[in-house]
PDB file of C-alpha atoms in Angstrom:
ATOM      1  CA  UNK J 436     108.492  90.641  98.851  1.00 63.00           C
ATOM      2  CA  UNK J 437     111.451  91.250  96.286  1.00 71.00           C
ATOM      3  CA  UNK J 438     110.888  88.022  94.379  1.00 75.00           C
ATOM      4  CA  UNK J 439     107.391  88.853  93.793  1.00 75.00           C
ATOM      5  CA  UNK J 440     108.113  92.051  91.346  1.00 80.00           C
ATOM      6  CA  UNK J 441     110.106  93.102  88.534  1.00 87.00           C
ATOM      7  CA  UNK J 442     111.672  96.631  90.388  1.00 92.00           C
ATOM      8  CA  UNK J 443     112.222  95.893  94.328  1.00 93.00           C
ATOM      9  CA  UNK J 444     112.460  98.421  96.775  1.00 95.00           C
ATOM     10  CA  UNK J 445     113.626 101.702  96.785  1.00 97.00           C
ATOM     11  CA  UNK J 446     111.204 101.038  93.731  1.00 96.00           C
ATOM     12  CA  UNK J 447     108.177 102.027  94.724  1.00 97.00           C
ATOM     13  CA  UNK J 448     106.450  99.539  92.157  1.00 94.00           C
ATOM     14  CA  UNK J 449     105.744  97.328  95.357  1.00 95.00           C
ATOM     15  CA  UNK J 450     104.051  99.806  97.154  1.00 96.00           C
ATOM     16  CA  UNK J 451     101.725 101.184  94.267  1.00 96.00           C
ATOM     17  CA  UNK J 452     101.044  97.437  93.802  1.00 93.00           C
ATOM     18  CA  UNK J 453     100.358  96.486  97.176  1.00 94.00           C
ATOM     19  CA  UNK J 454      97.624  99.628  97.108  1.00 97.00           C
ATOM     20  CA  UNK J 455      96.355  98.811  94.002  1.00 95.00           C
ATOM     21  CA  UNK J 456      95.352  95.189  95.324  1.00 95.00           C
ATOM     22  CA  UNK J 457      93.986  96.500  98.764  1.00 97.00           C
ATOM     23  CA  UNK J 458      92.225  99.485  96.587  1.00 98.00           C
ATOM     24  CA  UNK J 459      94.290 102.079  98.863  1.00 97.00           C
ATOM     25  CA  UNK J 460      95.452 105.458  98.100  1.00 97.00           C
ATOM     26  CA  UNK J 461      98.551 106.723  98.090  1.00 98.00           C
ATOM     27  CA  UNK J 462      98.417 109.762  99.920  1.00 97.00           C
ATOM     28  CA  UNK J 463      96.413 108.481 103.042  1.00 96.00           C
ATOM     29  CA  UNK J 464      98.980 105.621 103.228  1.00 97.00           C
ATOM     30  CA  UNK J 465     101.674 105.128 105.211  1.00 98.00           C
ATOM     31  CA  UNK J 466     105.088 103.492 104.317  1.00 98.00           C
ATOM     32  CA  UNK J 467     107.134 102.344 107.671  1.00 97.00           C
ATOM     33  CA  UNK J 468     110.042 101.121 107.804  1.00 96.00           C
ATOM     34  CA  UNK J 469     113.989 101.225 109.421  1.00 94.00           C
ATOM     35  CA  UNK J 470     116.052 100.890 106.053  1.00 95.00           C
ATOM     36  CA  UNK J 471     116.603 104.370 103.362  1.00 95.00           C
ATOM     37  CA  UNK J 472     115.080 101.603 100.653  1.00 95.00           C
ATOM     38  CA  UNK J 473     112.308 101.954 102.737  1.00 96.00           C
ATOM     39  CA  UNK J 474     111.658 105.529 102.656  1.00 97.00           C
ATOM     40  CA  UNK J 475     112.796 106.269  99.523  1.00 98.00           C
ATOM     41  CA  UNK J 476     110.361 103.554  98.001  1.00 98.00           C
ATOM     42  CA  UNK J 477     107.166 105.915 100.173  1.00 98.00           C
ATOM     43  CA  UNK J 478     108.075 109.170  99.065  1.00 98.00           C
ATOM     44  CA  UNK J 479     108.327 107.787  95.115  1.00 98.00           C
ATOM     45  CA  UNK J 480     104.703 106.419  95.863  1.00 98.00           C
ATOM     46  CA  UNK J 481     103.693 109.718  97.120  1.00 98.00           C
ATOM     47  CA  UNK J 482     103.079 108.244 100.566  1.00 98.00           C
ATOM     48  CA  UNK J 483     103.978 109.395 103.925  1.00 98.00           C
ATOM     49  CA  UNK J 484     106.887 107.599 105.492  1.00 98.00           C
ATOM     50  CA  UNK J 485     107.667 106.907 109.134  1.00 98.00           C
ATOM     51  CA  UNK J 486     111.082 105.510 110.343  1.00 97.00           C
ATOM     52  CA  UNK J 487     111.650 102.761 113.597  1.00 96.00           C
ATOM     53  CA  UNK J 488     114.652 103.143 115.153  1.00 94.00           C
ATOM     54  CA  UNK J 489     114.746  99.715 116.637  1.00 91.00           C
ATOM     55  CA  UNK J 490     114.898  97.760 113.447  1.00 81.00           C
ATOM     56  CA  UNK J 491     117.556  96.331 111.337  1.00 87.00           C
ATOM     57  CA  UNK J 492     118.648  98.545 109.326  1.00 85.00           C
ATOM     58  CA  UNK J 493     117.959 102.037 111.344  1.00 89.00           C
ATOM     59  CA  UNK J 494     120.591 104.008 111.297  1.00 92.00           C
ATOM     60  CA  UNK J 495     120.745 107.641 112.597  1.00 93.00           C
ATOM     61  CA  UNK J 496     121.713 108.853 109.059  1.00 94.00           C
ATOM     62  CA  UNK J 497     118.120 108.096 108.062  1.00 94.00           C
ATOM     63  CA  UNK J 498     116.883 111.135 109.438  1.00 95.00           C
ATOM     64  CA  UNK J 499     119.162 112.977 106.058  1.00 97.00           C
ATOM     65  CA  UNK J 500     115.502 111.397 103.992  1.00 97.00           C
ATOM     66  CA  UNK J 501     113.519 113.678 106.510  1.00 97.00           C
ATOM     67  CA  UNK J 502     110.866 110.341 107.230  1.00 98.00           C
ATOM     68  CA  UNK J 503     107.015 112.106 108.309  1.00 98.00           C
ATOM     69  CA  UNK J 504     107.520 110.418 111.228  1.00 98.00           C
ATOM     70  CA  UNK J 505     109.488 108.317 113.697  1.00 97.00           C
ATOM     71  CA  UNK J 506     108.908 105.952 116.066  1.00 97.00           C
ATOM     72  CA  UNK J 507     110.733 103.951 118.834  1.00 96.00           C
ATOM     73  CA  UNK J 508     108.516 101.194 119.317  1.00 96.00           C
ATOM     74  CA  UNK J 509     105.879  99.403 117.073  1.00 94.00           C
ATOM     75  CA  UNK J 510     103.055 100.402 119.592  1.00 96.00           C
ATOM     76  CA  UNK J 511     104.097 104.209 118.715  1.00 97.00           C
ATOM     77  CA  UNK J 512     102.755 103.591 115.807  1.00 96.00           C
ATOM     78  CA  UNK J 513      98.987 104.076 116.881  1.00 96.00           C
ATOM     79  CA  UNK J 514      99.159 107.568 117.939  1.00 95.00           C
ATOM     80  CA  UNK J 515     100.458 108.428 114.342  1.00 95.00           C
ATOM     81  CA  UNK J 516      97.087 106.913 112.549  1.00 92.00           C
ATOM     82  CA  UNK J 517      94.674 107.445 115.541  1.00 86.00           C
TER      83      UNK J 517
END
């Protein structure tokens, strides 16, 4: 969460953290999210990036960061990383 680093989100400082502790690699992970903090945070991190358009903060302009991916519901989600 925000209140556990220095540089939030659209920092991607979480993100490269996060990996670091689950000794992950950027480029086969996966940032998803519905908010441009979101996105923007995945592509600094060099990761791909996939959009939901049913959470809180989707909004069709999202599609202007050109996200990897996009999903409508959460169970979408498998047939990206199967």
């Amino acid at each position: 969460g925000c209140d556990t680093v220095l540089k939030p989100k659209p920092h991607p400082d979480p993100l490269l953290d996060t990996l670091k502790v689950l000794k992950g690699d950027p480029g086969t992970a996966m940032m998803v999210g519905d908010g441009p903090q979101d996105l923007i945070a995945g592509k600094a991190a060099g990761m791909k990036t996939c959009v939901t358009t049913y959470g809180f903060g989707y909004h069709p302009s999202l599609m202007d960061l050109k996200p990897d991916f996009i999903i409508h519901e959460f169970k979408d989600l498998e047939k990206i990383i199967s």
